[in-house]
Short mmCIF file of C-alpha atoms and ligand atoms in Angstrom, two decimals:
data_model
loop_
_atom_site.label_atom_id
_atom_site.label_comp_id
_atom_site.label_asym_id
_atom_site.label_seq_id
_atom_site.Cartn_x
_atom_site.Cartn_y
_atom_site.Cartn_z
CA MET A 1 13.29 14.05 -18.11
CA GLY A 2 11.46 11.22 -16.36
CA LEU A 3 7.72 11.02 -15.80
CA MET A 4 8.22 11.95 -12.12
CA THR A 5 11.13 14.37 -12.43
CA GLY A 6 10.69 17.19 -9.91
CA LYS A 7 8.13 15.25 -7.87
CA ARG A 8 8.65 14.23 -4.25
CA GLY A 9 6.76 11.75 -2.14
CA ILE A 10 6.78 9.16 0.59
CA ILE A 11 6.40 5.39 0.61
CA PHE A 12 4.92 3.56 3.61
CA GLY A 13 5.23 -0.22 3.64
CA VAL A 14 8.70 -1.39 2.62
CA ALA A 15 9.67 -4.32 4.85
CA ASN A 16 12.22 -5.97 2.54
CA ASP A 17 13.14 -6.31 -1.14
CA LYS A 18 10.09 -8.54 -1.77
CA SER A 19 7.64 -5.84 -0.60
CA ILE A 20 5.19 -4.47 -3.15
CA ALA A 21 6.17 -1.02 -1.83
CA TRP A 22 9.74 -1.74 -2.91
CA GLY A 23 8.57 -2.59 -6.43
CA VAL A 24 6.75 0.76 -6.46
CA ALA A 25 9.78 2.61 -5.08
CA GLN A 26 12.05 1.27 -7.82
CA GLN A 27 9.66 2.39 -10.57
CA LEU A 28 9.26 5.86 -9.03
CA HIS A 29 13.02 6.23 -8.68
CA GLU A 30 13.63 5.21 -12.29
CA ALA A 31 11.02 7.79 -13.35
CA GLY A 32 12.96 10.52 -11.54
CA ALA A 33 10.97 10.96 -8.29
CA GLU A 34 12.66 11.91 -5.03
CA LEU A 35 11.59 9.48 -2.28
CA ALA A 36 11.20 9.34 1.48
CA PHE A 37 10.58 6.06 3.33
CA THR A 38 9.22 4.84 6.65
CA TYR A 39 9.83 1.63 8.54
CA LEU A 40 7.65 -0.03 11.17
CA ASN A 41 10.25 -0.70 13.88
CA GLY A 42 13.95 -1.03 14.68
CA ALA A 43 14.14 -4.60 13.41
CA LEU A 44 12.82 -3.57 9.99
CA GLU A 45 14.93 -0.39 9.90
CA LYS A 46 17.98 -2.61 9.32
CA ARG A 47 16.42 -3.86 6.09
CA VAL A 48 14.68 -0.70 4.93
CA ARG A 49 17.50 1.82 5.45
CA PRO A 50 20.00 0.23 3.01
CA LEU A 51 17.26 -0.25 0.41
CA ALA A 52 16.12 3.37 0.74
CA GLU A 53 19.69 4.66 0.62
CA SER A 54 20.31 2.69 -2.57
CA LEU A 55 17.67 4.96 -4.17
CA ASN A 56 19.40 8.08 -2.72
CA ALA A 57 16.75 8.67 -0.05
CA ASN A 58 17.76 10.94 2.84
CA ILE A 59 14.47 10.97 4.74
CA ILE A 60 13.98 7.55 6.37
CA LEU A 61 11.74 7.67 9.44
CA PRO A 62 10.00 5.33 11.90
CA CYS A 63 6.22 5.08 11.62
CA ASP A 64 3.85 2.64 13.24
CA VAL A 65 0.52 3.74 11.74
CA GLN A 66 -1.20 3.01 15.05
CA ASN A 67 0.91 5.77 16.58
CA GLU A 68 -0.61 9.12 15.56
CA GLU A 69 2.36 11.07 16.97
CA GLU A 70 4.81 9.23 14.73
CA MET A 71 2.61 9.87 11.70
CA VAL A 72 2.36 13.59 12.50
CA ALA A 73 6.15 13.72 12.99
CA VAL A 74 6.76 12.10 9.58
CA PHE A 75 4.78 14.73 7.69
CA ALA A 76 6.21 17.57 9.82
CA GLU A 77 9.69 16.40 8.80
CA LEU A 78 8.68 16.27 5.12
CA GLU A 79 7.36 19.82 5.35
CA LYS A 80 10.55 20.98 7.09
CA GLN A 81 12.87 19.39 4.53
CA TRP A 82 10.87 19.68 1.30
CA GLY A 83 8.17 22.31 1.94
CA LYS A 84 5.59 20.26 0.03
CA ILE A 85 4.98 16.76 -1.31
CA ASP A 86 3.34 15.44 -4.47
CA PHE A 87 2.44 11.84 -3.63
CA VAL A 88 1.95 9.20 -0.93
CA VAL A 89 2.10 5.41 -1.31
CA HIS A 90 0.21 3.42 1.36
CA ALA A 91 1.19 -0.28 1.19
CA ILE A 92 0.37 -1.47 4.70
CA ALA A 93 -1.80 -4.23 6.10
CA PHE A 94 -1.91 -6.42 9.17
CA ALA A 95 -4.15 -9.03 10.77
CA ASN A 96 -3.46 -11.54 13.52
CA ARG A 97 -2.45 -14.90 12.07
CA GLU A 98 -4.90 -16.68 14.42
CA ASP A 99 -7.77 -14.64 13.00
CA LEU A 100 -6.83 -15.74 9.48
CA LYS A 101 -6.75 -19.41 10.53
CA LYS A 102 -10.15 -19.54 12.23
CA PRO A 103 -13.54 -19.55 10.47
CA PHE A 104 -14.59 -15.93 9.83
CA SER A 105 -17.42 -16.03 12.39
CA GLN A 106 -14.80 -16.74 15.10
CA THR A 107 -12.89 -13.48 14.47
CA SER A 108 -12.22 -11.79 17.79
CA ARG A 109 -13.41 -8.23 18.46
CA ASP A 110 -9.82 -7.14 19.11
CA GLY A 111 -8.58 -8.87 15.98
CA PHE A 112 -11.27 -7.21 13.88
CA ARG A 113 -10.41 -3.80 15.34
CA LEU A 114 -6.68 -4.31 14.82
CA ALA A 115 -7.02 -5.39 11.18
CA LEU A 116 -9.35 -2.50 10.34
CA ASP A 117 -7.22 0.03 12.22
CA ILE A 118 -3.87 -0.85 10.60
CA SER A 119 -5.14 -1.83 7.16
CA ALA A 120 -7.93 0.70 6.53
CA TYR A 121 -8.12 3.54 9.06
CA SER A 122 -4.40 4.23 8.52
CA LEU A 123 -5.20 5.47 4.99
CA VAL A 124 -7.61 8.02 6.48
CA SER A 125 -5.21 9.26 9.15
CA MET A 126 -2.29 9.28 6.70
CA THR A 127 -4.28 11.34 4.22
CA ARG A 128 -5.30 13.78 6.96
CA CYS A 129 -1.64 14.27 7.93
CA ALA A 130 -0.57 14.60 4.28
CA LEU A 131 -3.13 17.26 3.36
CA PRO A 132 -1.32 20.32 4.76
CA VAL A 133 1.87 19.24 2.95
CA MET A 134 0.17 18.53 -0.41
CA LYS A 135 0.14 22.22 -1.12
CA GLU A 136 -0.24 22.01 -4.90
CA GLY A 137 -2.49 18.96 -5.11
CA GLY A 138 -1.22 15.41 -5.24
CA SER A 139 -1.86 11.72 -5.69
CA ILE A 140 -2.35 9.00 -3.09
CA VAL A 141 -2.32 5.28 -3.92
CA THR A 142 -3.07 2.35 -1.61
CA MET A 143 -2.84 -1.43 -2.15
CA THR A 144 -5.91 -3.65 -2.02
CA TYR A 145 -6.95 -7.19 -2.98
CA LEU A 146 -9.90 -8.95 -4.61
CA GLY A 147 -10.91 -10.32 -1.17
CA ALA A 148 -12.55 -6.89 -0.62
CA VAL A 149 -15.33 -7.66 -3.08
CA ARG A 150 -15.38 -11.50 -3.32
CA THR A 151 -14.91 -14.13 -0.66
CA VAL A 152 -11.44 -15.61 -0.89
CA PRO A 153 -10.72 -18.69 1.26
CA ALA A 154 -8.94 -17.74 4.54
CA TYR A 155 -8.71 -14.02 3.67
CA ASN A 156 -11.54 -13.40 6.18
CA VAL A 157 -11.10 -10.28 8.34
CA MET A 158 -8.54 -8.91 5.91
CA GLY A 159 -11.21 -8.96 3.19
CA VAL A 160 -13.46 -6.87 5.43
CA ALA A 161 -10.56 -4.48 6.08
CA LYS A 162 -9.89 -4.18 2.34
CA ALA A 163 -13.58 -3.45 1.72
CA ALA A 164 -13.32 -0.58 4.25
CA LEU A 165 -10.10 0.53 2.58
CA GLU A 166 -11.68 0.60 -0.89
CA SER A 167 -14.69 2.53 0.40
CA SER A 168 -12.33 4.96 2.14
CA VAL A 169 -10.60 5.51 -1.21
CA ARG A 170 -13.94 6.60 -2.71
CA TYR A 171 -14.88 8.90 0.19
CA LEU A 172 -11.43 10.49 0.29
CA ALA A 173 -11.44 10.94 -3.50
CA ALA A 174 -14.87 12.62 -3.36
CA GLU A 175 -13.78 14.95 -0.57
CA LEU A 176 -10.38 15.91 -1.91
CA GLY A 177 -10.90 16.15 -5.66
CA ALA A 178 -11.67 19.87 -5.46
CA GLN A 179 -8.24 20.38 -3.86
CA GLY A 180 -6.55 18.63 -6.76
CA ILE A 181 -5.80 15.55 -4.69
CA ARG A 182 -6.50 12.17 -6.32
CA VAL A 183 -6.93 8.95 -4.33
CA ASN A 184 -6.85 5.51 -5.97
CA ALA A 185 -6.14 1.88 -5.13
CA VAL A 186 -4.26 -0.82 -6.98
CA SER A 187 -5.77 -4.27 -6.51
CA ALA A 188 -2.87 -6.66 -6.98
CA GLY A 189 -3.04 -10.35 -7.72
CA PRO A 190 -1.36 -12.70 -5.21
CA ILE A 191 2.39 -12.14 -4.83
CA LYS A 192 4.75 -13.93 -2.42
CA THR A 193 5.74 -11.41 0.31
CA LEU A 194 6.14 -11.28 4.08
CA ALA A 195 2.50 -10.21 4.56
CA SER A 196 1.01 -12.78 2.18
CA SER A 197 2.88 -15.59 3.96
CA GLY A 198 0.42 -14.98 6.85
CA VAL A 199 -2.54 -16.02 4.69
CA ALA A 200 -3.30 -19.74 5.11
CA ASN A 201 -2.72 -21.88 2.02
CA PHE A 202 -1.33 -18.95 0.05
CA LYS A 203 0.42 -21.34 -2.37
CA GLU A 204 -3.01 -22.50 -3.51
CA LYS A 205 -3.98 -18.89 -4.30
CA LEU A 206 -0.88 -18.56 -6.44
CA ARG A 207 -1.71 -21.80 -8.25
CA VAL A 208 -5.33 -20.81 -8.93
CA ALA A 209 -4.38 -17.30 -10.06
CA GLU A 210 -1.81 -18.67 -12.47
CA ALA A 211 -4.22 -21.25 -13.87
CA ARG A 212 -7.27 -18.97 -14.26
CA SER A 213 -5.90 -15.52 -15.11
CA PRO A 214 -6.47 -14.47 -18.71
CA LEU A 215 -2.73 -13.73 -18.90
CA THR A 216 -2.11 -17.33 -17.65
CA ARG A 217 0.58 -16.23 -15.22
CA LEU A 218 1.13 -14.44 -11.93
CA VAL A 219 1.87 -10.71 -11.68
CA ASN A 220 4.94 -9.38 -9.86
CA GLN A 221 6.06 -6.39 -7.78
CA GLU A 222 7.46 -4.63 -10.86
CA GLU A 223 4.09 -4.73 -12.63
CA VAL A 224 2.26 -3.38 -9.58
CA GLY A 225 4.97 -0.71 -9.41
CA LYS A 226 4.43 0.34 -13.02
CA SER A 227 0.66 0.73 -12.61
CA THR A 228 1.14 2.62 -9.34
CA LEU A 229 3.59 4.91 -11.12
CA TYR A 230 0.90 5.65 -13.71
CA LEU A 231 -1.67 6.51 -11.01
CA LEU A 232 0.81 8.74 -9.18
CA SER A 233 1.90 10.53 -12.35
CA ASP A 234 0.21 13.19 -14.46
CA LEU A 235 -0.69 10.43 -16.97
CA ALA A 236 -3.59 9.68 -14.59
CA SER A 237 -4.54 13.34 -14.01
CA GLY A 238 -8.19 12.54 -14.79
CA VAL A 239 -8.41 9.42 -12.61
CA THR A 240 -9.61 9.32 -8.99
CA GLY A 241 -11.58 7.03 -6.70
CA GLU A 242 -10.69 3.97 -8.81
CA ILE A 243 -9.80 0.44 -7.87
CA HIS A 244 -7.34 -0.52 -10.60
CA TYR A 245 -6.77 -4.27 -10.96
CA VAL A 246 -3.24 -5.49 -11.65
CA ASP A 247 -3.97 -9.21 -11.51
CA GLY A 248 -3.51 -10.54 -15.03
CA GLY A 249 -7.27 -10.16 -15.47
CA PHE A 250 -8.13 -12.74 -12.78
CA ASN A 251 -11.02 -10.63 -11.44
CA ILE A 252 -12.97 -10.88 -14.72
CA ALA A 253 -12.74 -14.67 -14.96
CA ALA A 254 -15.40 -17.05 -13.65
CA GLY A 255 -15.34 -20.84 -13.31
P1 NAD B 301 4.91 -6.69 3.10
O1 NAD B 301 4.93 -7.53 4.32
O2 NAD B 301 6.16 -6.53 2.35
O3 NAD B 301 4.34 -5.23 3.44
C1 NAD B 301 3.40 -5.00 4.46
C2 NAD B 301 3.91 -3.78 5.20
O4 NAD B 301 2.99 -3.38 6.22
C3 NAD B 301 5.25 -4.04 5.90
O5 NAD B 301 6.20 -3.10 5.46
C4 NAD B 301 4.93 -3.83 7.37
O6 NAD B 301 6.02 -3.28 8.08
C5 NAD B 301 3.77 -2.86 7.25
N1 NAD B 301 3.01 -2.73 8.49
C6 NAD B 301 2.29 -3.68 9.16
N2 NAD B 301 1.78 -3.15 10.29
C7 NAD B 301 2.16 -1.85 10.33
C8 NAD B 301 1.95 -0.78 11.22
N3 NAD B 301 1.24 -0.93 12.37
N4 NAD B 301 2.50 0.43 10.94
C9 NAD B 301 3.23 0.62 9.83
N5 NAD B 301 3.47 -0.36 8.94
C10 NAD B 301 2.94 -1.58 9.19
O7 NAD B 301 3.76 -7.32 2.18
P2 NAD B 301 3.07 -6.79 0.81
O8 NAD B 301 2.41 -7.99 0.24
O9 NAD B 301 4.04 -6.04 0.00
O10 NAD B 301 1.92 -5.84 1.35
C11 NAD B 301 1.78 -4.49 0.95
C12 NAD B 301 0.32 -4.18 0.68
O11 NAD B 301 -0.09 -4.87 -0.50
C13 NAD B 301 -0.64 -4.61 1.79
O12 NAD B 301 -1.67 -3.65 1.93
C14 NAD B 301 -1.22 -5.89 1.22
O13 NAD B 301 -2.51 -6.21 1.76
C15 NAD B 301 -1.32 -5.50 -0.24
N6 NAD B 301 -1.52 -6.62 -1.16
C16 NAD B 301 -0.68 -7.68 -1.16
C17 NAD B 301 -0.89 -8.72 -2.02
C18 NAD B 301 0.02 -9.93 -2.03
O14 NAD B 301 -0.38 -10.98 -2.54
N7 NAD B 301 1.24 -9.82 -1.50
C19 NAD B 301 -1.97 -8.69 -2.93
C20 NAD B 301 -2.81 -7.57 -2.91
C21 NAD B 301 -2.58 -6.54 -2.03
#
């Protein structure tokens, strides 16, 4: 019996085998969970479908989080096929590259809206759609970054979006606790992925994290996956509204 045997849930945010969401998916699968996946568009479906199928997933659906109809359709399909779900993984973020290159004060109104919509509001709308299907309580985990609470060079509008995301975690946790639904975030250290390649001078972030983290090394997708597994499992039954750092301790270090 695995930690997640008998539990079913959905993972938003696999783009390829370097995605943090993929690291999470592998841990959940090994722990016995049954998984559904979404992909952003047709181009990514080609990468996501074989990965999902390698973990025996049958429910693999399109979902652009800006498209409310697609989101509603995803959870309707889960209800149709499974009746109920136990967990949701939200590992999605986006900001225009140009907005991450310019000084923060030059962020465009549209760019600000876009980053906040895809990276923060999507957790709120996703949770709203998941509620009717989380019939016996559940656990929701999203991915955040230290740039929410400290300034990180070039993280700019994405830091503001992550601050909104972390606050949303707390408000959702406060609202949904009485229904047995827990909401938490994992704050990962820098990891080379498709999304992080859009952050200017990302290599420098990797170098600094490695040099200054108490663990004196970078973290990887597997480690983020293991901590997410804990938060999604009954091991964390008393934990909600938390921002859980998986960054080798970098966030505690100064200087
Ligand atoms: P990734 O590129 O593998 O994943 C980002 C995902 O967001 C992709 O699957 C992409 O398809 C999806 N996405 C973007 N716009 C979307 C939309 N409109 N609708 C639906 N999906 C959309 O990169 P990742 O680094 O694995 O990112 C996953 C999460 O982890 C993000 O929230 C990111 O901010 C967070 N995170 C990453 C790092 C890091 O260093 N890589 C550190 C901390 C937190």
